[in-house]
Amino acid sequence: MIDIKKNIFILTGAGVSKESGIETFREKDGLWDNFRIEDVCTIEAFIKNPQFVNDFYNQRKKKMNDLKVKPNPAHEKIANLENKWQGEFLLVTQNIDNLHEKAGSKKIIHMHGTLEHAYCMNCNEKYKLDFELNVDFICKRCNSKGQVRVDVVWFGEQPKGLDLIYNFLNKTDIFLSVGTSNNVYPAAGFIDYLNKTNRKAELYEFNIDKTNKSELFTKSFIGPASETLKKFVSSI
Ligand code: APR
């Protein structure tokens, strides 16, 4: 029986947004079937072909702002759980979309950044990303041209909030992993960390398939997260 007075850490990946119509990365016809990571998701790619990278994110932002893209029951159930939780609660998402926020989640860390912000690589000026990223953009603070990039963590860059994340992992009693293939570290290592630190945490995985880490979980709930999470949260 899940005790809502305990501390819960929820990790989400692209699978939680799949049923909202946002493609994942590594499934068939996912993002990485249509783009090479080294062309759109590294600092080297941005330096080599900045507008190509800008357009990749402009497209994803446009898709996210598309009225048809809404939170699905998986996002809603996670927000419900936060509302009724009495222990400490943390949602860490690898996703850069804003569907958790739209569903009402508050205590959230976007460890790979989001499509909501951009910043100047020259002077670190922050921007709300309510414009199209463009190499002709002049930074209003340092006047440099074409240095403003999306505030997304690219491969080889430091994910956000790791100190908060590991502090919370050290007091986690219940860990939910929802819609991630466990391919990208450090997120993929959180389950290993919990197993290694010999904590008596309850470890639950929600995915449409078994993953490479399923055997490390107390239980894997196989099925679309909108259904499996609905059942799980309603049982609490
Ligand atoms: N419900 C639950 N899980 C689902 C659903 C669903 N409806 N649909 C797909 N999945 C699962 C897939 O089985 C897969 O395990 O979601 C997972 C998506 O895996 P990836 O595409 O690898 O996405 P993710 O794990 O979030 O990738 C992590 O990799 O490229 C980087 O920065 C990018 O944040 C991303 C990171």
Short mmCIF file of C-alpha atoms and ligand atoms in Angstrom, two decimals:
data_model
loop_
_atom_site.label_atom_id
_atom_site.label_comp_id
_atom_site.label_asym_id
_atom_site.label_seq_id
_atom_site.Cartn_x
_atom_site.Cartn_y
_atom_site.Cartn_z
CA MET A 1 0.00 0.00 0.00
CA ILE A 2 1.50 3.36 -1.01
CA ASP A 3 1.93 5.67 2.00
CA ILE A 4 1.34 9.29 0.89
CA LYS A 5 3.28 10.53 3.91
CA LYS A 6 6.52 9.15 2.45
CA ASN A 7 8.86 10.96 0.02
CA ILE A 8 8.19 10.33 -3.67
CA PHE A 9 10.43 10.99 -6.68
CA ILE A 10 8.80 10.77 -10.12
CA LEU A 11 11.00 10.64 -13.24
CA THR A 12 9.35 11.09 -16.64
CA GLY A 13 10.58 10.70 -20.21
CA ALA A 14 9.17 11.20 -23.68
CA GLY A 15 6.75 8.29 -23.26
CA VAL A 16 4.61 10.36 -20.87
CA SER A 17 3.93 12.88 -23.68
CA LYS A 18 3.48 10.30 -26.45
CA GLU A 19 -0.28 10.04 -25.95
CA SER A 20 -0.48 13.84 -26.27
CA GLY A 21 0.88 13.47 -29.80
CA ILE A 22 4.55 14.35 -29.17
CA GLU A 23 6.87 11.79 -30.71
CA THR A 24 9.46 10.04 -28.60
CA PHE A 25 13.15 9.77 -29.51
CA ARG A 26 14.02 6.10 -29.89
CA GLU A 27 10.83 4.42 -30.89
CA LYS A 28 10.18 3.62 -34.55
CA ASP A 29 9.85 6.87 -36.50
CA GLY A 30 10.92 8.77 -33.39
CA LEU A 31 12.92 12.00 -33.50
CA TRP A 32 16.25 10.19 -33.77
CA ASP A 33 14.98 8.27 -36.81
CA ASN A 34 14.54 11.60 -38.60
CA PHE A 35 17.43 13.66 -37.19
CA ARG A 36 20.96 12.78 -36.13
CA ILE A 37 21.75 13.78 -32.55
CA GLU A 38 25.09 15.17 -33.73
CA ASP A 39 23.27 17.47 -36.16
CA VAL A 40 20.78 19.05 -33.72
CA CYS A 41 21.60 18.25 -30.12
CA THR A 42 25.25 19.24 -29.50
CA ILE A 43 27.10 22.55 -29.17
CA GLU A 44 29.27 21.47 -32.12
CA ALA A 45 26.11 21.18 -34.26
CA PHE A 46 25.05 24.68 -33.24
CA ILE A 47 28.45 26.14 -34.10
CA LYS A 48 28.57 24.27 -37.42
CA ASN A 49 24.99 24.97 -38.55
CA PRO A 50 23.22 27.25 -36.08
CA GLN A 51 20.09 27.93 -38.16
CA PHE A 52 19.52 24.20 -38.74
CA VAL A 53 19.62 23.69 -34.97
CA ASN A 54 17.46 26.77 -34.38
CA ASP A 55 14.87 25.48 -36.85
CA PHE A 56 14.84 22.04 -35.19
CA TYR A 57 13.77 23.72 -31.94
CA ASN A 58 11.50 26.26 -33.66
CA GLN A 59 9.65 23.28 -35.15
CA ARG A 60 9.39 21.46 -31.80
CA LYS A 61 8.17 24.64 -30.11
CA LYS A 62 5.56 25.17 -32.83
CA LYS A 63 4.36 21.59 -32.37
CA MET A 64 4.18 22.05 -28.59
CA ASN A 65 2.16 25.26 -28.96
CA ASP A 66 -0.20 23.54 -31.39
CA LEU A 67 -3.64 23.68 -29.75
CA LYS A 68 -4.16 19.96 -30.32
CA VAL A 69 -1.19 19.09 -28.09
CA LYS A 70 -2.65 18.84 -24.58
CA PRO A 71 -1.70 17.06 -21.36
CA ASN A 72 -2.95 13.45 -21.33
CA PRO A 73 -4.26 11.54 -18.26
CA ALA A 74 -0.70 10.51 -17.35
CA HIS A 75 0.28 14.17 -16.87
CA GLU A 76 -2.99 14.80 -15.03
CA LYS A 77 -2.57 11.86 -12.66
CA ILE A 78 0.94 12.99 -11.76
CA ALA A 79 -0.43 16.46 -10.98
CA ASN A 80 -3.27 14.90 -8.93
CA LEU A 81 -0.76 12.86 -6.96
CA GLU A 82 1.24 16.01 -6.18
CA ASN A 83 -1.91 17.72 -4.92
CA LYS A 84 -2.82 14.94 -2.52
CA TRP A 85 0.72 13.99 -1.49
CA GLN A 86 1.56 14.64 2.20
CA GLY A 87 5.25 13.65 2.19
CA GLU A 88 7.89 15.38 0.08
CA PHE A 89 7.23 15.29 -3.68
CA LEU A 90 9.55 15.88 -6.64
CA LEU A 91 8.86 15.48 -10.35
CA VAL A 92 11.99 15.37 -12.55
CA THR A 93 11.32 15.34 -16.27
CA GLN A 94 13.70 14.74 -19.17
CA ASN A 95 11.11 16.35 -21.43
CA ILE A 96 11.39 19.91 -22.74
CA ASP A 97 7.65 20.30 -23.36
CA ASN A 98 5.36 22.15 -20.92
CA LEU A 99 2.65 19.49 -20.57
CA HIS A 100 3.38 18.72 -16.92
CA GLU A 101 2.93 22.42 -16.09
CA LYS A 102 -0.24 22.60 -18.21
CA ALA A 103 -1.61 19.64 -16.22
CA GLY A 104 -0.93 21.52 -12.96
CA SER A 105 2.39 20.07 -11.78
CA LYS A 106 4.32 22.55 -9.64
CA LYS A 107 7.32 20.85 -7.99
CA ILE A 108 9.16 20.04 -11.20
CA ILE A 109 12.74 20.07 -12.45
CA HIS A 110 13.33 20.03 -16.22
CA MET A 111 16.75 18.39 -16.08
CA HIS A 112 17.23 18.74 -19.87
CA GLY A 113 15.91 22.33 -19.96
CA THR A 114 12.77 23.50 -21.74
CA LEU A 115 11.55 25.19 -24.91
CA GLU A 116 10.30 28.08 -22.73
CA HIS A 117 13.63 29.88 -22.49
CA ALA A 118 16.71 30.86 -24.47
CA TYR A 119 19.99 32.50 -23.47
CA CYS A 120 22.91 34.33 -24.98
CA MET A 121 26.05 32.18 -25.06
CA ASN A 122 28.17 35.34 -25.01
CA CYS A 123 26.75 37.18 -21.97
CA ASN A 124 24.24 34.68 -20.52
CA GLU A 125 21.30 37.10 -20.91
CA LYS A 126 18.10 35.08 -20.40
CA TYR A 127 15.09 35.30 -22.74
CA LYS A 128 11.53 34.01 -22.61
CA LEU A 129 11.40 32.04 -25.84
CA ASP A 130 8.37 33.70 -27.42
CA PHE A 131 10.15 34.34 -30.72
CA GLU A 132 11.67 32.27 -33.53
CA LEU A 133 15.32 31.44 -32.91
CA ASN A 134 17.40 33.04 -35.62
CA VAL A 135 21.09 33.54 -36.36
CA ASP A 136 20.39 37.23 -37.09
CA PHE A 137 19.12 37.79 -33.55
CA ILE A 138 21.09 40.56 -31.80
CA CYS A 139 21.44 40.13 -28.03
CA LYS A 140 19.93 43.19 -26.34
CA ARG A 141 22.57 43.16 -23.62
CA CYS A 142 25.89 42.50 -25.37
CA ASN A 143 24.86 43.20 -28.99
CA SER A 144 26.41 39.95 -30.18
CA LYS A 145 24.70 38.40 -33.21
CA GLY A 146 23.50 34.81 -33.50
CA GLN A 147 24.65 33.79 -29.98
CA VAL A 148 21.18 33.24 -28.52
CA ARG A 149 20.34 29.52 -28.23
CA VAL A 150 17.49 27.47 -26.82
CA ASP A 151 17.88 26.70 -23.10
CA VAL A 152 17.93 22.93 -23.68
CA VAL A 153 20.72 20.71 -22.35
CA TRP A 154 22.60 19.20 -25.30
CA PHE A 155 24.56 15.98 -25.23
CA GLY A 156 27.84 16.55 -23.41
CA GLU A 157 26.38 19.43 -21.36
CA GLN A 158 25.58 19.39 -17.62
CA PRO A 159 21.93 18.52 -16.90
CA LYS A 160 20.09 20.95 -14.64
CA GLY A 161 19.33 20.58 -10.94
CA LEU A 162 21.55 17.57 -10.24
CA ASP A 163 22.38 18.67 -6.69
CA LEU A 164 18.69 19.00 -5.81
CA ILE A 165 17.97 15.73 -7.61
CA TYR A 166 20.57 13.66 -5.73
CA ASN A 167 19.65 15.29 -2.43
CA PHE A 168 16.10 14.15 -3.03
CA LEU A 169 17.16 10.68 -4.21
CA ASN A 170 18.95 10.27 -0.85
CA LYS A 171 15.62 10.61 0.95
CA THR A 172 13.42 8.90 -1.64
CA ASP A 173 11.06 6.22 -0.33
CA ILE A 174 9.04 5.74 -3.53
CA PHE A 175 10.41 6.10 -7.08
CA LEU A 176 8.20 6.14 -10.16
CA SER A 177 9.87 5.99 -13.60
CA VAL A 178 7.36 6.85 -16.34
CA GLY A 179 7.90 6.60 -20.11
CA THR A 180 11.67 6.51 -20.36
CA SER A 181 13.91 4.03 -22.17
CA ASN A 182 16.68 4.53 -19.59
CA ASN A 183 19.15 5.28 -22.39
CA VAL A 184 20.52 8.64 -21.29
CA TYR A 185 22.50 9.27 -18.12
CA PRO A 186 22.37 10.55 -15.48
CA ALA A 187 18.55 10.03 -15.51
CA ALA A 188 19.00 6.38 -16.55
CA GLY A 189 21.22 5.89 -13.49
CA PHE A 190 18.75 7.09 -10.84
CA ILE A 191 17.34 3.56 -10.48
CA ASP A 192 20.88 2.14 -10.15
CA TYR A 193 21.68 4.79 -7.55
CA LEU A 194 18.61 3.85 -5.49
CA ASN A 195 19.49 0.15 -5.74
CA LYS A 196 23.17 0.80 -4.87
CA THR A 197 22.43 2.98 -1.86
CA ASN A 198 20.60 -0.03 -0.45
CA ARG A 199 17.58 1.99 0.41
CA LYS A 200 14.31 0.23 0.99
CA ALA A 201 12.73 2.39 -1.66
CA GLU A 202 9.71 1.11 -3.55
CA LEU A 203 10.62 1.26 -7.26
CA TYR A 204 7.90 1.30 -9.91
CA GLU A 205 8.31 1.50 -13.68
CA PHE A 206 5.56 2.53 -16.10
CA ASN A 207 6.25 1.74 -19.77
CA ILE A 208 4.57 0.11 -22.74
CA ASP A 209 7.43 -2.39 -22.84
CA LYS A 210 10.01 -3.87 -20.50
CA THR A 211 13.18 -1.74 -20.50
CA ASN A 212 16.88 -2.52 -19.97
CA LYS A 213 16.44 -1.71 -16.25
CA SER A 214 13.08 -3.38 -15.56
CA GLU A 215 14.66 -6.04 -13.38
CA LEU A 216 15.85 -3.31 -10.96
CA PHE A 217 12.30 -2.22 -10.20
CA THR A 218 9.98 -3.64 -7.54
CA LYS A 219 7.28 -3.81 -10.21
CA SER A 220 6.84 -2.77 -13.87
CA PHE A 221 3.38 -1.68 -14.96
CA ILE A 222 3.21 -2.48 -18.69
CA GLY A 223 0.81 -0.41 -20.78
CA PRO A 224 0.19 3.19 -21.86
CA ALA A 225 1.00 5.52 -18.94
CA SER A 226 -2.41 7.20 -19.24
CA GLU A 227 -3.97 3.86 -18.19
CA THR A 228 -1.34 2.36 -15.87
CA LEU A 229 -0.82 5.59 -13.93
CA LYS A 230 -4.56 6.16 -13.71
CA LYS A 231 -4.99 2.74 -12.07
CA PHE A 232 -1.95 3.22 -9.82
CA VAL A 233 -2.97 6.68 -8.57
CA SER A 234 -6.62 5.68 -8.10
CA SER A 235 -5.47 2.76 -5.92
CA ILE A 236 -3.74 5.14 -3.49
N1 APR B 1 3.29 5.11 -21.95
C1 APR B 1 4.44 4.75 -21.32
N2 APR B 1 5.63 4.63 -21.93
C2 APR B 1 5.66 4.87 -23.26
C3 APR B 1 4.51 5.24 -24.00
C4 APR B 1 3.30 5.35 -23.28
N3 APR B 1 2.15 5.70 -23.89
N4 APR B 1 4.87 5.40 -25.30
C5 APR B 1 6.19 5.16 -25.37
N5 APR B 1 6.67 4.82 -24.16
C6 APR B 1 8.05 4.51 -23.77
C7 APR B 1 8.84 3.76 -24.80
O1 APR B 1 8.66 2.35 -24.65
C8 APR B 1 10.28 4.18 -24.43
O2 APR B 1 10.82 3.29 -23.45
O3 APR B 1 8.71 5.76 -23.62
C9 APR B 1 10.11 5.55 -23.81
C10 APR B 1 10.65 6.68 -24.67
O4 APR B 1 12.04 6.49 -24.76
P1 APR B 1 12.94 7.56 -25.52
O5 APR B 1 12.33 7.88 -26.84
O6 APR B 1 14.35 7.07 -25.46
O7 APR B 1 12.80 8.88 -24.64
P2 APR B 1 13.51 9.22 -23.28
O8 APR B 1 13.76 8.00 -22.47
O9 APR B 1 12.75 10.32 -22.66
O10 APR B 1 14.92 9.81 -23.79
C11 APR B 1 15.75 10.40 -22.82
O11 APR B 1 17.23 11.14 -24.55
O12 APR B 1 17.60 12.07 -26.60
C12 APR B 1 17.58 12.34 -25.26
O13 APR B 1 17.23 14.45 -24.32
C13 APR B 1 16.56 13.38 -24.92
O14 APR B 1 15.31 13.57 -22.87
C14 APR B 1 15.65 12.69 -23.92
C15 APR B 1 16.51 11.53 -23.40
#
